[in-house]
Amino acid sequence: MRFNLQYYIFIVLFVILLSLGSFCQADDRARDRATLSGIQSIIVKVHAIEEEWRAELKKVGLSESALQSSIEHQLKKDGIQVIAEEASSRSEFEGILNVRLKFSDPEPAKKQFPTYDKNGTIIEKVDVKKRYVYAIRLNLRQLVSLKRDPSAEAFSITWQAESVGMRRLAFIKDDIKSVVDVFIEAYISENPNSIKK
């Protein structure tokens, strides 16, 4: 009985959180933030969005390629050097900013609106007000070495932020931008002299 009560309390708190819109949290303690110091360039990597969501997300500009371009532009606008993955040297002066999105469909469409092609034929019906449960995870990986064996190197996550919420697809773009802004603020605070404006 105790387990069930805790489970229901968790569900109620989660629903309250979702009803408030979104919630962003970052591992932005001083020691995590300090790991960003000395990184001179960033590679942005948007990880594959689940197949079932690709078409729907593309309609609102949330395709993998559109997201990557948008995030790269946001970083460059704030003076952070961005390089393509193909141009990477995988050195200790580069960081890989990974972006992962997860979605869930908590409610059925309430009111659908038709979308027409050039000939006036209905091609799809969409509910622009439908809300989705989503999670955005942003993390920075970089080359690190083990203290006990400095010759052993690996890429490891040293900083991360995430946001969860329940919103319309069009508004999720704003939350992605906000999570990236958290990274930008942390990066600039540790690398004020490397910003190129």
PDB file of C-alpha atoms in Angstrom:
ATOM      1  CA  MET A   1       0.000   0.000   0.000  1.00  0.00           C
ATOM      2  CA  ARG A   2       2.853   2.404   0.846  1.00  0.00           C
ATOM      3  CA  PHE A   3       4.438   1.898  -2.595  1.00  0.00           C
ATOM      4  CA  ASN A   4       1.136   2.655  -4.341  1.00  0.00           C
ATOM      5  CA  LEU A   5       0.652   5.873  -2.364  1.00  0.00           C
ATOM      6  CA  GLN A   6       4.154   7.073  -3.251  1.00  0.00           C
ATOM      7  CA  TYR A   7       3.531   6.173  -6.887  1.00  0.00           C
ATOM      8  CA  TYR A   8       0.291   8.186  -6.999  1.00  0.00           C
ATOM      9  CA  ILE A   9       1.928  11.166  -5.277  1.00  0.00           C
ATOM     10  CA  PHE A  10       4.688  11.068  -7.898  1.00  0.00           C
ATOM     11  CA  ILE A  11       2.120  10.962 -10.732  1.00  0.00           C
ATOM     12  CA  VAL A  12       0.165  13.897  -9.253  1.00  0.00           C
ATOM     13  CA  LEU A  13       3.334  15.983  -8.865  1.00  0.00           C
ATOM     14  CA  PHE A  14       4.404  15.117 -12.422  1.00  0.00           C
ATOM     15  CA  VAL A  15       0.994  16.161 -13.808  1.00  0.00           C
ATOM     16  CA  ILE A  16       1.165  19.445 -11.867  1.00  0.00           C
ATOM     17  CA  LEU A  17       4.642  20.076 -13.275  1.00  0.00           C
ATOM     18  CA  LEU A  18       3.421  19.388 -16.788  1.00  0.00           C
ATOM     19  CA  SER A  19       0.438  21.682 -16.381  1.00  0.00           C
ATOM     20  CA  LEU A  20       2.796  24.546 -15.561  1.00  0.00           C
ATOM     21  CA  GLY A  21       4.392  24.282 -19.009  1.00  0.00           C
ATOM     22  CA  SER A  22       8.020  23.270 -18.816  1.00  0.00           C
ATOM     23  CA  PHE A  23      10.823  22.799 -16.341  1.00  0.00           C
ATOM     24  CA  CYS A  24      14.534  23.241 -17.084  1.00  0.00           C
ATOM     25  CA  GLN A  25      17.347  21.893 -14.931  1.00  0.00           C
ATOM     26  CA  ALA A  26      21.103  22.077 -15.515  1.00  0.00           C
ATOM     27  CA  ASP A  27      24.109  20.402 -13.952  1.00  0.00           C
ATOM     28  CA  ASP A  28      25.585  23.849 -13.659  1.00  0.00           C
ATOM     29  CA  ARG A  29      27.510  23.634 -10.428  1.00  0.00           C
ATOM     30  CA  ALA A  30      30.861  25.432 -10.321  1.00  0.00           C
ATOM     31  CA  ARG A  31      32.829  22.220 -10.892  1.00  0.00           C
ATOM     32  CA  ASP A  32      30.688  21.246 -13.922  1.00  0.00           C
ATOM     33  CA  ARG A  33      30.838  24.732 -15.383  1.00  0.00           C
ATOM     34  CA  ALA A  34      34.623  24.847 -14.875  1.00  0.00           C
ATOM     35  CA  THR A  35      35.002  21.884 -17.274  1.00  0.00           C
ATOM     36  CA  LEU A  36      33.954  24.226 -20.115  1.00  0.00           C
ATOM     37  CA  SER A  37      37.042  26.402 -19.637  1.00  0.00           C
ATOM     38  CA  GLY A  38      39.507  26.195 -22.515  1.00  0.00           C
ATOM     39  CA  ILE A  39      37.120  24.679 -25.055  1.00  0.00           C
ATOM     40  CA  GLN A  40      37.713  26.688 -28.222  1.00  0.00           C
ATOM     41  CA  SER A  41      35.113  25.243 -30.596  1.00  0.00           C
ATOM     42  CA  ILE A  42      31.841  23.338 -30.482  1.00  0.00           C
ATOM     43  CA  ILE A  43      30.424  20.601 -32.703  1.00  0.00           C
ATOM     44  CA  VAL A  44      26.604  20.421 -32.608  1.00  0.00           C
ATOM     45  CA  LYS A  45      25.095  16.963 -32.936  1.00  0.00           C
ATOM     46  CA  VAL A  46      21.298  16.464 -33.002  1.00  0.00           C
ATOM     47  CA  HIS A  47      20.625  12.787 -32.420  1.00  0.00           C
ATOM     48  CA  ALA A  48      18.110  10.863 -34.467  1.00  0.00           C
ATOM     49  CA  ILE A  49      14.525  11.648 -33.600  1.00  0.00           C
ATOM     50  CA  GLU A  50      12.300   8.581 -33.373  1.00  0.00           C
ATOM     51  CA  GLU A  51      10.822   7.661 -36.755  1.00  0.00           C
ATOM     52  CA  GLU A  52       7.196   8.013 -35.604  1.00  0.00           C
ATOM     53  CA  TRP A  53       7.718  11.723 -34.821  1.00  0.00           C
ATOM     54  CA  ARG A  54       9.811  12.861 -37.789  1.00  0.00           C
ATOM     55  CA  ALA A  55       7.005  13.890 -40.169  1.00  0.00           C
ATOM     56  CA  GLU A  56       5.044  15.702 -37.463  1.00  0.00           C
ATOM     57  CA  LEU A  57       8.074  17.558 -36.122  1.00  0.00           C
ATOM     58  CA  LYS A  58       9.199  18.563 -39.610  1.00  0.00           C
ATOM     59  CA  LYS A  59       5.916  20.474 -40.094  1.00  0.00           C
ATOM     60  CA  VAL A  60       6.883  22.901 -37.306  1.00  0.00           C
ATOM     61  CA  GLY A  61      10.573  23.211 -38.173  1.00  0.00           C
ATOM     62  CA  LEU A  62      11.846  20.599 -35.743  1.00  0.00           C
ATOM     63  CA  SER A  63      13.594  18.272 -38.182  1.00  0.00           C
ATOM     64  CA  GLU A  64      17.085  17.166 -37.186  1.00  0.00           C
ATOM     65  CA  SER A  65      18.760  19.329 -39.841  1.00  0.00           C
ATOM     66  CA  ALA A  66      16.639  22.406 -39.047  1.00  0.00           C
ATOM     67  CA  LEU A  67      17.362  22.031 -35.326  1.00  0.00           C
ATOM     68  CA  GLN A  68      21.076  21.633 -35.910  1.00  0.00           C
ATOM     69  CA  SER A  69      21.207  24.752 -38.128  1.00  0.00           C
ATOM     70  CA  SER A  70      19.165  26.745 -35.615  1.00  0.00           C
ATOM     71  CA  ILE A  71      21.366  25.756 -32.648  1.00  0.00           C
ATOM     72  CA  GLU A  72      24.577  26.406 -34.608  1.00  0.00           C
ATOM     73  CA  HIS A  73      23.269  29.850 -35.580  1.00  0.00           C
ATOM     74  CA  GLN A  74      22.336  30.587 -31.945  1.00  0.00           C
ATOM     75  CA  LEU A  75      25.854  29.691 -30.759  1.00  0.00           C
ATOM     76  CA  LYS A  76      27.572  31.657 -33.543  1.00  0.00           C
ATOM     77  CA  LYS A  77      25.389  34.689 -32.847  1.00  0.00           C
ATOM     78  CA  ASP A  78      26.745  34.729 -29.306  1.00  0.00           C
ATOM     79  CA  GLY A  79      30.341  34.492 -30.522  1.00  0.00           C
ATOM     80  CA  ILE A  80      30.978  30.786 -29.951  1.00  0.00           C
ATOM     81  CA  GLN A  81      33.038  29.089 -32.665  1.00  0.00           C
ATOM     82  CA  VAL A  82      31.125  26.205 -34.255  1.00  0.00           C
ATOM     83  CA  ILE A  83      32.773  23.637 -36.519  1.00  0.00           C
ATOM     84  CA  ALA A  84      31.337  20.822 -38.616  1.00  0.00           C
ATOM     85  CA  GLU A  85      31.819  17.288 -37.334  1.00  0.00           C
ATOM     86  CA  GLU A  86      33.781  16.445 -40.495  1.00  0.00           C
ATOM     87  CA  ALA A  87      36.300  19.218 -39.682  1.00  0.00           C
ATOM     88  CA  SER A  88      36.855  18.006 -36.129  1.00  0.00           C
ATOM     89  CA  SER A  89      40.323  17.044 -34.957  1.00  0.00           C
ATOM     90  CA  ARG A  90      38.909  15.388 -31.799  1.00  0.00           C
ATOM     91  CA  SER A  91      41.287  17.407 -29.655  1.00  0.00           C
ATOM     92  CA  GLU A  92      41.009  18.514 -26.038  1.00  0.00           C
ATOM     93  CA  PHE A  93      40.038  22.003 -27.282  1.00  0.00           C
ATOM     94  CA  GLU A  94      36.766  20.835 -28.873  1.00  0.00           C
ATOM     95  CA  GLY A  95      33.453  19.998 -27.274  1.00  0.00           C
ATOM     96  CA  ILE A  96      30.530  18.054 -28.723  1.00  0.00           C
ATOM     97  CA  LEU A  97      27.127  19.524 -27.850  1.00  0.00           C
ATOM     98  CA  ASN A  98      24.652  16.638 -28.058  1.00  0.00           C
ATOM     99  CA  VAL A  99      20.931  17.352 -28.375  1.00  0.00           C
ATOM    100  CA  ARG A 100      18.339  14.623 -27.762  1.00  0.00           C
ATOM    101  CA  LEU A 101      14.551  14.957 -27.936  1.00  0.00           C
ATOM    102  CA  LYS A 102      11.938  12.504 -26.689  1.00  0.00           C
ATOM    103  CA  PHE A 103       8.193  12.859 -27.203  1.00  0.00           C
ATOM    104  CA  SER A 104       4.995  11.276 -26.001  1.00  0.00           C
ATOM    105  CA  ASP A 105       1.448  11.775 -27.227  1.00  0.00           C
ATOM    106  CA  PRO A 106      -0.668  12.212 -24.070  1.00  0.00           C
ATOM    107  CA  GLU A 107      -3.931  13.424 -25.562  1.00  0.00           C
ATOM    108  CA  PRO A 108      -5.949  12.793 -28.707  1.00  0.00           C
ATOM    109  CA  ALA A 109      -6.469  15.555 -31.259  1.00  0.00           C
ATOM    110  CA  LYS A 110      -9.361  17.815 -30.210  1.00  0.00           C
ATOM    111  CA  LYS A 111      -9.973  19.779 -33.374  1.00  0.00           C
ATOM    112  CA  GLN A 112      -8.306  19.082 -36.676  1.00  0.00           C
ATOM    113  CA  PHE A 113      -7.676  21.643 -39.375  1.00  0.00           C
ATOM    114  CA  PRO A 114      -7.129  20.632 -43.010  1.00  0.00           C
ATOM    115  CA  THR A 115      -3.952  21.490 -44.899  1.00  0.00           C
ATOM    116  CA  TYR A 116      -4.273  21.842 -48.666  1.00  0.00           C
ATOM    117  CA  ASP A 117      -1.818  21.410 -51.517  1.00  0.00           C
ATOM    118  CA  LYS A 118      -1.578  23.785 -54.537  1.00  0.00           C
ATOM    119  CA  ASN A 119      -4.514  22.056 -56.266  1.00  0.00           C
ATOM    120  CA  GLY A 120      -6.810  22.480 -53.277  1.00  0.00           C
ATOM    121  CA  THR A 121      -6.664  18.813 -52.287  1.00  0.00           C
ATOM    122  CA  ILE A 122      -6.530  18.012 -48.566  1.00  0.00           C
ATOM    123  CA  ILE A 123      -3.149  16.470 -47.810  1.00  0.00           C
ATOM    124  CA  GLU A 124      -3.406  16.187 -44.026  1.00  0.00           C
ATOM    125  CA  LYS A 125      -5.308  17.252 -40.952  1.00  0.00           C
ATOM    126  CA  VAL A 126      -3.450  18.649 -37.972  1.00  0.00           C
ATOM    127  CA  ASP A 127      -4.408  19.820 -34.502  1.00  0.00           C
ATOM    128  CA  VAL A 128      -2.360  22.955 -33.877  1.00  0.00           C
ATOM    129  CA  LYS A 129      -3.448  23.125 -30.223  1.00  0.00           C
ATOM    130  CA  LYS A 130      -2.583  19.559 -29.265  1.00  0.00           C
ATOM    131  CA  ARG A 131       0.011  19.313 -26.476  1.00  0.00           C
ATOM    132  CA  TYR A 132       2.857  16.804 -26.238  1.00  0.00           C
ATOM    133  CA  VAL A 133       4.915  15.543 -23.325  1.00  0.00           C
ATOM    134  CA  TYR A 134       8.560  16.074 -24.214  1.00  0.00           C
ATOM    135  CA  ALA A 135      12.073  15.948 -22.818  1.00  0.00           C
ATOM    136  CA  ILE A 136      15.042  17.897 -24.163  1.00  0.00           C
ATOM    137  CA  ARG A 137      18.501  16.784 -23.071  1.00  0.00           C
ATOM    138  CA  LEU A 138      21.560  18.823 -23.930  1.00  0.00           C
ATOM    139  CA  ASN A 139      25.007  17.630 -22.886  1.00  0.00           C
ATOM    140  CA  LEU A 140      28.579  18.521 -23.654  1.00  0.00           C
ATOM    141  CA  ARG A 141      31.085  15.738 -24.229  1.00  0.00           C
ATOM    142  CA  GLN A 142      34.796  16.335 -24.389  1.00  0.00           C
ATOM    143  CA  LEU A 143      38.063  14.444 -24.397  1.00  0.00           C
ATOM    144  CA  VAL A 144      39.152  13.597 -20.846  1.00  0.00           C
ATOM    145  CA  SER A 145      41.874  11.443 -19.314  1.00  0.00           C
ATOM    146  CA  LEU A 146      41.842   9.300 -16.213  1.00  0.00           C
ATOM    147  CA  LYS A 147      43.633  10.681 -13.169  1.00  0.00           C
ATOM    148  CA  ARG A 148      45.065   7.250 -12.371  1.00  0.00           C
ATOM    149  CA  ASP A 149      46.262   6.790 -15.965  1.00  0.00           C
ATOM    150  CA  PRO A 150      46.607  10.065 -17.936  1.00  0.00           C
ATOM    151  CA  SER A 151      47.389   8.146 -21.135  1.00  0.00           C
ATOM    152  CA  ALA A 152      43.863   6.616 -21.076  1.00  0.00           C
ATOM    153  CA  GLU A 153      41.615   9.094 -22.907  1.00  0.00           C
ATOM    154  CA  ALA A 154      37.884   8.973 -23.648  1.00  0.00           C
ATOM    155  CA  PHE A 155      35.006  11.285 -24.523  1.00  0.00           C
ATOM    156  CA  SER A 156      32.846  11.947 -21.490  1.00  0.00           C
ATOM    157  CA  ILE A 157      29.868  14.135 -20.533  1.00  0.00           C
ATOM    158  CA  THR A 158      31.064  16.990 -18.322  1.00  0.00           C
ATOM    159  CA  TRP A 159      28.085  19.374 -18.462  1.00  0.00           C
ATOM    160  CA  GLN A 160      24.376  18.905 -19.126  1.00  0.00           C
ATOM    161  CA  ALA A 161      20.966  20.536 -18.995  1.00  0.00           C
ATOM    162  CA  GLU A 162      17.491  19.187 -19.582  1.00  0.00           C
ATOM    163  CA  SER A 163      13.959  20.407 -19.867  1.00  0.00           C
ATOM    164  CA  VAL A 164      10.682  18.508 -19.577  1.00  0.00           C
ATOM    165  CA  GLY A 165       7.206  19.775 -20.145  1.00  0.00           C
ATOM    166  CA  MET A 166       3.896  19.507 -21.922  1.00  0.00           C
ATOM    167  CA  ARG A 167       3.323  22.067 -24.672  1.00  0.00           C
ATOM    168  CA  ARG A 168       2.265  22.546 -28.264  1.00  0.00           C
ATOM    169  CA  LEU A 169       4.921  21.590 -30.792  1.00  0.00           C
ATOM    170  CA  ALA A 170       5.378  25.168 -31.975  1.00  0.00           C
ATOM    171  CA  PHE A 171       6.315  26.275 -28.424  1.00  0.00           C
ATOM    172  CA  ILE A 172       8.837  23.479 -27.886  1.00  0.00           C
ATOM    173  CA  LYS A 173      11.222  25.401 -30.161  1.00  0.00           C
ATOM    174  CA  ASP A 174      11.289  28.156 -27.515  1.00  0.00           C
ATOM    175  CA  ASP A 175      12.241  25.631 -24.832  1.00  0.00           C
ATOM    176  CA  ILE A 176      15.063  24.235 -26.970  1.00  0.00           C
ATOM    177  CA  LYS A 177      16.355  27.785 -27.441  1.00  0.00           C
ATOM    178  CA  SER A 178      16.152  28.372 -23.664  1.00  0.00           C
ATOM    179  CA  VAL A 179      18.151  25.220 -22.867  1.00  0.00           C
ATOM    180  CA  VAL A 180      20.800  26.238 -25.414  1.00  0.00           C
ATOM    181  CA  ASP A 181      20.871  29.708 -23.785  1.00  0.00           C
ATOM    182  CA  VAL A 182      21.719  28.032 -20.453  1.00  0.00           C
ATOM    183  CA  PHE A 183      24.725  26.391 -22.145  1.00  0.00           C
ATOM    184  CA  ILE A 184      25.763  29.656 -23.831  1.00  0.00           C
ATOM    185  CA  GLU A 185      25.695  31.544 -20.531  1.00  0.00           C
ATOM    186  CA  ALA A 186      27.763  28.821 -18.823  1.00  0.00           C
ATOM    187  CA  TYR A 187      30.259  28.639 -21.700  1.00  0.00           C
ATOM    188  CA  ILE A 188      30.762  32.409 -21.920  1.00  0.00           C
ATOM    189  CA  SER A 189      31.266  32.681 -18.155  1.00  0.00           C
ATOM    190  CA  GLU A 190      34.199  30.247 -18.408  1.00  0.00           C
ATOM    191  CA  ASN A 191      35.622  31.462 -21.738  1.00  0.00           C
ATOM    192  CA  PRO A 192      35.105  35.239 -21.849  1.00  0.00           C
ATOM    193  CA  ASN A 193      38.238  35.845 -23.934  1.00  0.00           C
ATOM    194  CA  SER A 194      37.406  33.339 -26.677  1.00  0.00           C
ATOM    195  CA  ILE A 195      34.085  34.924 -27.668  1.00  0.00           C
ATOM    196  CA  LYS A 196      34.238  36.328 -31.219  1.00  0.00           C
ATOM    197  CA  LYS A 197      31.606  38.986 -31.823  1.00  0.00           C
TER     198      LYS A 197
END
